[in-house]
């Protein structure tokens, strides 16, 4: 078994990017991403919400299944069930059935600039540590991490520009 712990961070409001996004707009975007992942992450082709409940803590929990395209990271594609917990106003945690987790975080840098980080713990029970397959998966996961963060920011910016997020 091999586990990859990977994190990727990007500025939300790069120089020249318009419109400038607020934390509340980015939070609204992350909430939308839970329900329509395919609009935010190119590796996901479909998203179905299966259940929704408010936890005793007051946090929203959404159970969904997403379909990944066949890539190096998700070699045969297929459906993955996730339990997504919203920790307003800055974090969503996605727990998968195989123990893998993904965390989407909105935070601020030293000068108050908004940044987005995705933290991944990918578990592959059928892959040997140090194998060629493990090396391929690690490279693919790094590539997907960067793409997921940047495409999510771009999608949120587009939705704000279109007036779909206020």
XYZ file of N, CA and C in Angstrom:
498
model
N 0.848 -1.187 0.000
C 0.000 0.000 0.000
C 0.886 1.241 0.000
N 0.412 2.238 -0.737
C 1.116 3.509 -0.761
C 0.112 4.629 -0.488
N 0.570 5.632 0.268
C -0.237 6.813 0.552
C 0.552 8.037 0.145
N -0.093 8.942 -0.575
C 0.539 10.193 -0.981
C -0.137 11.337 -0.246
N 0.650 12.139 0.451
C 0.167 13.352 1.101
C 0.702 14.519 0.288
N -0.204 15.223 -0.355
C 0.153 16.271 -1.313
C -0.686 17.509 -1.006
N -0.066 18.681 -1.103
C -0.811 19.931 -0.928
C -0.378 20.906 -2.010
N -1.339 21.672 -2.493
C -1.045 22.710 -3.482
C -1.792 23.973 -3.076
N -1.107 25.114 -3.160
C -1.666 26.405 -2.771
C -1.483 27.393 -3.905
N -2.489 28.250 -4.111
C -2.402 29.300 -5.126
C -3.088 30.559 -4.609
N -2.601 31.723 -5.052
C -3.296 32.963 -4.682
C -4.655 33.016 -5.370
N -5.643 33.511 -4.671
C -6.989 33.608 -5.247
C -7.096 34.824 -6.158
N -6.484 35.916 -5.775
C -6.551 37.156 -6.557
C -5.161 37.527 -7.072
N -4.717 36.844 -8.119
C -3.432 37.170 -8.744
C -3.495 38.580 -9.313
N -2.349 39.200 -9.477
C -2.290 40.540 -10.057
C -3.006 40.544 -11.406
N -3.906 41.484 -11.577
C -4.621 41.636 -12.843
C -5.872 40.791 -12.990
N -6.116 39.881 -12.064
C -7.308 39.026 -12.160
C -8.546 39.828 -11.772
N -9.567 39.740 -12.607
C -10.822 40.426 -12.300
C -11.984 39.477 -12.547
N -13.050 39.592 -11.798
C -13.173 40.475 -10.646
C -12.371 39.961 -9.456
N -12.072 40.867 -8.530
C -11.402 40.473 -7.291
C -12.411 39.716 -6.444
N -12.011 38.558 -5.950
C -12.920 37.711 -5.175
C -12.782 37.974 -3.685
N -13.914 37.911 -2.975
C -13.919 38.025 -1.519
C -13.948 36.613 -0.921
N -13.646 36.525 0.366
C -13.698 35.222 1.020
C -15.105 34.642 0.966
N -16.125 35.476 1.152
C -17.495 34.945 1.129
C -17.867 34.430 -0.260
N -17.390 35.065 -1.317
C -17.653 34.571 -2.677
C -16.942 33.233 -2.910
N -15.717 33.133 -2.448
C -14.981 31.872 -2.619
C -15.660 30.768 -1.809
N -16.127 31.093 -0.608
C -16.850 30.104 0.199
C -18.108 29.624 -0.528
N -18.861 30.557 -1.100
C -20.056 30.170 -1.868
C -19.665 29.243 -3.018
N -18.542 29.529 -3.652
C -18.057 28.673 -4.731
C -17.716 27.274 -4.254
N -17.070 27.170 -3.098
C -16.738 25.834 -2.577
C -18.008 25.054 -2.239
N -19.018 25.746 -1.733
C -20.287 25.055 -1.453
C -20.910 24.548 -2.754
N -20.831 25.343 -3.806
C -21.350 24.902 -5.111
C -20.538 23.717 -5.635
N -19.229 23.752 -5.404
C -18.333 22.689 -5.880
C -18.717 21.325 -5.289
N -19.209 21.321 -4.063
C -19.630 20.057 -3.448
C -20.760 19.426 -4.268
N -21.652 20.240 -4.792
C -22.823 19.743 -5.519
C -22.607 19.594 -7.021
N -21.674 20.357 -7.583
C -21.439 20.337 -9.036
C -19.933 20.267 -9.307
N -19.316 19.237 -8.794
C -17.856 19.094 -8.882
C -17.348 19.152 -10.317
N -18.132 18.655 -11.246
C -17.706 18.605 -12.647
C -17.498 19.999 -13.235
N -18.101 21.024 -12.647
C -17.919 22.394 -13.129
C -16.604 23.007 -12.642
N -15.994 22.383 -11.640
C -14.812 22.943 -10.983
C -13.540 22.139 -11.204
N -13.668 20.821 -11.346
C -12.500 19.930 -11.426
C -12.582 19.124 -12.721
N -11.671 19.388 -13.657
C -11.728 18.708 -14.956
C -11.664 17.180 -14.892
N -11.093 16.619 -13.832
C -10.986 15.162 -13.716
C -12.314 14.509 -13.331
N -13.314 15.321 -12.967
C -14.626 14.799 -12.568
C -15.630 15.107 -13.668
N -16.372 14.076 -14.078
C -17.340 14.248 -15.170
C -18.783 14.345 -14.700
N -19.065 13.857 -13.493
C -20.442 13.877 -13.002
C -20.442 13.847 -11.483
N -21.466 14.439 -10.897
C -21.603 14.494 -9.439
C -23.069 14.298 -9.081
N -23.333 13.359 -8.185
C -24.704 13.106 -7.730
C -24.753 13.241 -6.211
N -25.603 14.139 -5.714
C -25.797 14.278 -4.279
C -26.738 13.170 -3.824
N -26.310 12.399 -2.831
C -27.085 11.265 -2.335
C -27.853 11.587 -1.061
N -27.265 12.441 -0.206
C -27.901 12.776 1.073
C -27.308 14.075 1.598
N -28.070 14.699 2.493
C -27.621 15.953 3.102
C -28.182 16.006 4.507
N -27.353 16.426 5.464
C -27.835 16.564 6.834
C -26.992 17.599 7.573
N -27.605 18.183 8.591
C -26.888 19.088 9.471
C -26.436 18.273 10.677
N -25.140 18.311 10.948
C -24.567 17.555 12.062
C -24.890 18.245 13.382
N -24.783 17.528 14.509
C -25.035 18.157 15.818
C -24.175 19.412 16.043
N -23.017 19.480 15.411
C -22.132 20.645 15.524
C -22.668 21.852 14.749
N -23.682 21.605 13.898
C -24.222 22.662 13.053
C -23.609 22.686 11.665
N -22.576 21.866 11.448
C -21.921 21.803 10.144
C -22.761 20.987 9.164
N -22.741 21.395 7.905
C -23.477 20.692 6.863
C -22.651 19.517 6.356
N -23.278 18.361 6.217
C -22.631 17.177 5.648
C -23.414 16.736 4.419
N -22.712 16.613 3.302
C -23.314 16.173 2.048
C -22.625 14.881 1.621
N -23.416 13.855 1.348
C -22.871 12.612 0.805
C -23.143 12.637 -0.688
N -22.103 12.382 -1.449
C -22.224 12.440 -2.908
C -21.408 11.323 -3.522
N -21.638 11.107 -4.813
C -20.731 10.264 -5.569
C -20.315 11.058 -6.797
N -19.022 10.932 -7.116
C -18.480 11.623 -8.278
C -17.863 10.594 -9.212
N -17.922 10.897 -10.491
C -17.320 10.009 -11.481
C -16.068 10.685 -12.029
N -14.939 9.982 -11.898
C -13.670 10.461 -12.414
C -13.458 9.948 -13.829
N -12.776 10.754 -14.638
C -12.362 10.266 -15.953
C -11.206 9.299 -15.735
N -10.972 8.447 -16.684
C -9.843 7.523 -16.596
C -8.562 8.317 -16.838
N -7.738 8.422 -15.802
C -6.452 9.117 -15.880
C -5.412 8.244 -15.206
N -4.193 8.717 -15.198
C -3.161 7.979 -14.486
C -3.481 7.894 -13.000
N -4.024 8.977 -12.433
C -4.331 8.997 -11.008
C -5.549 8.127 -10.673
N -6.508 8.080 -11.581
C -7.704 7.243 -11.404
C -7.794 6.372 -12.648
N -6.937 5.375 -12.689
C -6.664 4.637 -13.927
C -7.890 4.161 -14.672
N -8.882 3.635 -13.979
C -10.045 3.156 -14.711
C -11.268 4.033 -14.490
N -11.052 5.240 -13.982
C -12.184 6.133 -13.768
C -13.146 5.528 -12.768
N -14.402 5.768 -12.960
C -15.415 5.167 -12.105
C -15.908 6.097 -11.018
N -16.895 5.599 -10.293
C -17.557 6.372 -9.260
C -16.851 6.252 -7.921
N -16.777 7.362 -7.207
C -16.198 7.398 -5.869
C -17.218 8.086 -4.961
N -17.544 7.437 -3.847
C -18.466 8.013 -2.877
C -17.670 8.865 -1.896
N -18.195 10.071 -1.597
C -17.527 10.980 -0.677
C -18.527 11.557 0.317
N -18.086 11.705 1.546
C -18.848 12.412 2.565
C -18.130 13.750 2.748
N -18.853 14.836 2.460
C -18.269 16.181 2.428
C -18.811 16.983 3.600
N -17.921 17.490 4.445
C -18.341 18.283 5.592
C -17.872 19.725 5.393
N -18.836 20.654 5.505
C -18.563 22.091 5.368
C -18.202 22.665 6.733
N -17.065 23.318 6.831
C -16.668 24.032 8.038
C -16.584 25.510 7.675
N -17.752 26.147 7.708
C -17.876 27.542 7.292
C -17.015 28.440 8.170
N -16.322 29.409 7.602
C -16.336 29.896 6.224
C -15.071 29.567 5.443
N -14.369 28.490 5.838
C -13.051 28.356 5.205
C -12.613 26.951 4.804
N -13.403 25.913 5.058
C -12.860 24.573 4.801
C -13.968 23.587 4.480
N -13.689 22.719 3.495
C -14.549 21.574 3.200
C -13.648 20.344 3.200
N -14.088 19.301 3.894
C -13.331 18.049 3.948
C -14.137 16.974 3.224
N -13.478 16.265 2.304
C -14.095 15.212 1.508
C -13.466 13.884 1.949
N -14.271 13.006 2.542
C -13.788 11.694 3.002
C -14.278 10.616 2.046
N -13.334 9.840 1.512
C -13.680 8.777 0.575
C -13.705 7.429 1.292
N -14.402 6.476 0.692
C -14.588 5.169 1.324
C -13.286 4.402 1.554
N -12.264 4.657 0.726
C -10.992 3.937 0.896
C -10.084 4.587 1.927
N -10.572 5.633 2.603
C -9.780 6.330 3.608
C -9.047 7.546 3.070
N -9.080 7.755 1.765
C -8.474 8.953 1.188
C -9.280 10.173 1.621
N -8.590 11.314 1.779
C -9.270 12.550 2.129
C -8.740 13.700 1.278
N -9.614 14.644 1.040
C -9.257 15.875 0.349
C -9.811 17.011 1.184
N -8.998 18.035 1.420
C -9.435 19.200 2.173
C -9.219 20.437 1.317
N -10.265 21.243 1.157
C -10.192 22.514 0.433
C -10.196 23.606 1.494
N -9.187 24.497 1.448
C -9.025 25.513 2.484
C -8.905 26.901 1.851
N -9.668 27.846 2.381
C -9.511 29.257 2.045
C -8.791 29.881 3.236
N -7.669 30.545 2.981
C -6.958 31.186 4.084
C -6.370 32.502 3.612
N -5.640 33.141 4.513
C -5.021 34.422 4.199
C -3.519 34.330 4.408
N -2.799 35.040 3.542
C -1.350 35.108 3.653
C -0.928 36.206 4.610
N 0.368 36.422 4.678
C 0.968 37.389 5.592
C 0.376 38.787 5.432
N 0.118 39.185 4.215
C -0.400 40.530 3.947
C -1.923 40.566 3.807
N -2.601 39.501 4.217
C -4.053 39.468 4.158
C -4.622 38.993 2.835
N -3.746 38.621 1.892
C -4.230 38.150 0.593
C -4.863 36.771 0.737
N -5.932 36.562 -0.031
C -6.621 35.277 0.006
C -5.835 34.228 -0.760
N -5.749 33.029 -0.182
C -5.100 31.906 -0.852
C -5.988 30.671 -0.710
N -5.841 29.764 -1.657
C -6.594 28.515 -1.609
C -5.608 27.361 -1.625
N -5.833 26.432 -0.721
C -5.010 25.224 -0.654
C -5.908 24.011 -0.711
N -5.465 23.028 -1.463
C -6.101 21.719 -1.429
C -5.061 20.757 -0.869
N -5.464 19.986 0.128
C -4.592 19.009 0.765
C -5.181 17.633 0.492
N -4.361 16.752 -0.036
C -4.808 15.419 -0.455
C -4.072 14.341 0.326
N -4.801 13.346 0.745
C -4.219 12.104 1.251
C -4.815 11.008 0.375
N -4.032 10.583 -0.611
C -4.498 9.556 -1.555
C -3.963 8.207 -1.108
N -4.849 7.257 -0.918
C -4.462 5.897 -0.506
C -4.673 4.934 -1.667
N -3.673 4.132 -1.910
C -3.735 3.127 -2.976
C -3.321 1.778 -2.382
N -4.327 0.996 -1.979
C -4.076 -0.288 -1.320
C -3.391 -1.292 -2.243
N -3.605 -1.159 -3.544
C -3.095 -2.150 -4.490
C -1.774 -1.755 -5.146
N -1.118 -0.710 -4.632
C 0.127 -0.233 -5.240
C 1.255 -0.368 -4.231
N 2.365 -0.944 -4.673
C 3.517 -1.165 -3.802
C 4.352 0.109 -3.667
N 4.749 0.402 -2.447
C 5.641 1.526 -2.165
C 6.929 1.370 -2.980
N 7.365 2.462 -3.615
C 8.613 2.443 -4.379
C 8.502 1.863 -5.778
N 7.318 1.408 -6.174
C 7.136 0.810 -7.501
C 7.053 1.887 -8.574
N 7.195 1.468 -9.821
C 7.043 2.383 -10.951
C 5.628 2.960 -10.964
N 4.643 2.137 -10.659
C 3.254 2.606 -10.611
C 3.087 3.685 -9.542
N 3.742 3.504 -8.390
C 3.675 4.503 -7.324
C 4.263 5.827 -7.804
N 5.342 5.775 -8.513
C 5.969 6.985 -9.055
C 5.042 7.692 -10.046
N 4.405 6.922 -10.918
C 3.463 7.487 -11.891
C 2.276 8.141 -11.185
N 1.756 7.460 -10.171
C 0.613 8.000 -9.431
C 0.980 9.289 -8.708
N 2.149 9.318 -8.098
C 2.556 10.518 -7.380
C 2.643 11.711 -8.328
N 3.247 11.516 -9.490
C 3.345 12.592 -10.485
C 1.950 13.036 -10.935
N 1.079 12.084 -11.179
C -0.283 12.406 -11.620
C -1.060 13.160 -10.540
N -0.873 12.775 -9.291
C -1.573 13.451 -8.196
C -1.088 14.901 -8.046
N 0.213 15.140 -8.202
C 0.717 16.516 -8.144
C 0.106 17.358 -9.257
N 0.054 16.792 -10.451
C -0.517 17.513 -11.594
C -1.999 17.808 -11.348
N -2.734 16.819 -10.858
C -4.159 16.986 -10.609
C -4.397 17.994 -9.484
N -3.540 18.033 -8.465
C -3.688 18.981 -7.361
C -3.620 20.416 -7.879
N -2.619 20.701 -8.681
C -2.452 22.042 -9.251
C -3.661 22.408 -10.117
N -4.060 21.495 -10.971
C -5.190 21.731 -11.859
C -6.484 21.948 -11.071
N -6.700 21.167 -10.025
C -7.929 21.276 -9.238
C -8.027 22.640 -8.558
N -6.936 23.095 -7.956
C -6.955 24.393 -7.275
C -7.172 25.511 -8.279
N -6.373 25.520 -9.331
C -6.441 26.622 -10.288
C -7.761 26.647 -11.054
N -8.281 25.483 -11.428
C -9.557 25.475 -12.151
C -10.711 25.858 -11.226
N -10.619 25.521 -9.945
C -11.664 25.924 -8.997
C -11.698 27.444 -8.844
N -10.533 28.059 -8.694
C -10.464 29.521 -8.588
C -11.010 30.159 -9.862
N -10.596 29.647 -11.011
C -11.071 30.199 -12.291
C -12.581 30.072 -12.427
N -13.137 28.944 -12.019
C -14.582 28.736 -12.116
C -15.326 29.672 -11.179
N -14.842 29.834 -9.960
C -15.495 30.753 -9.016
C -15.457 32.174 -9.570
N -14.326 32.578 -10.126
C -14.206 33.926 -10.703
C -15.213 34.104 -11.849
N -15.349 33.099 -12.697
C -16.297 33.165 -13.807
C -17.735 33.262 -13.296
N -18.071 32.478 -12.267
C -19.420 32.507 -11.705
C -19.744 33.869 -11.076
N -18.750 34.481 -10.447
C -18.941 35.826 -9.904
C -19.153 36.818 -11.038
N -18.331 36.732 -12.069
C -18.456 37.644 -13.226
C -19.813 37.504 -13.902
N -20.348 36.273 -13.924
C -21.652 36.015 -14.544
C -22.827 36.354 -13.628
N -22.523 36.751 -12.384
C -23.578 37.093 -11.440
C -24.211 35.886 -10.760
N -23.632 34.698 -10.910
C -24.197 33.491 -10.304
C -23.764 33.325 -8.848
N -22.714 34.048 -8.474
C -22.293 34.152 -7.080
C -22.203 35.647 -6.792
N -22.825 36.069 -5.713
C -22.815 37.506 -5.345
C -21.671 37.836 -4.431
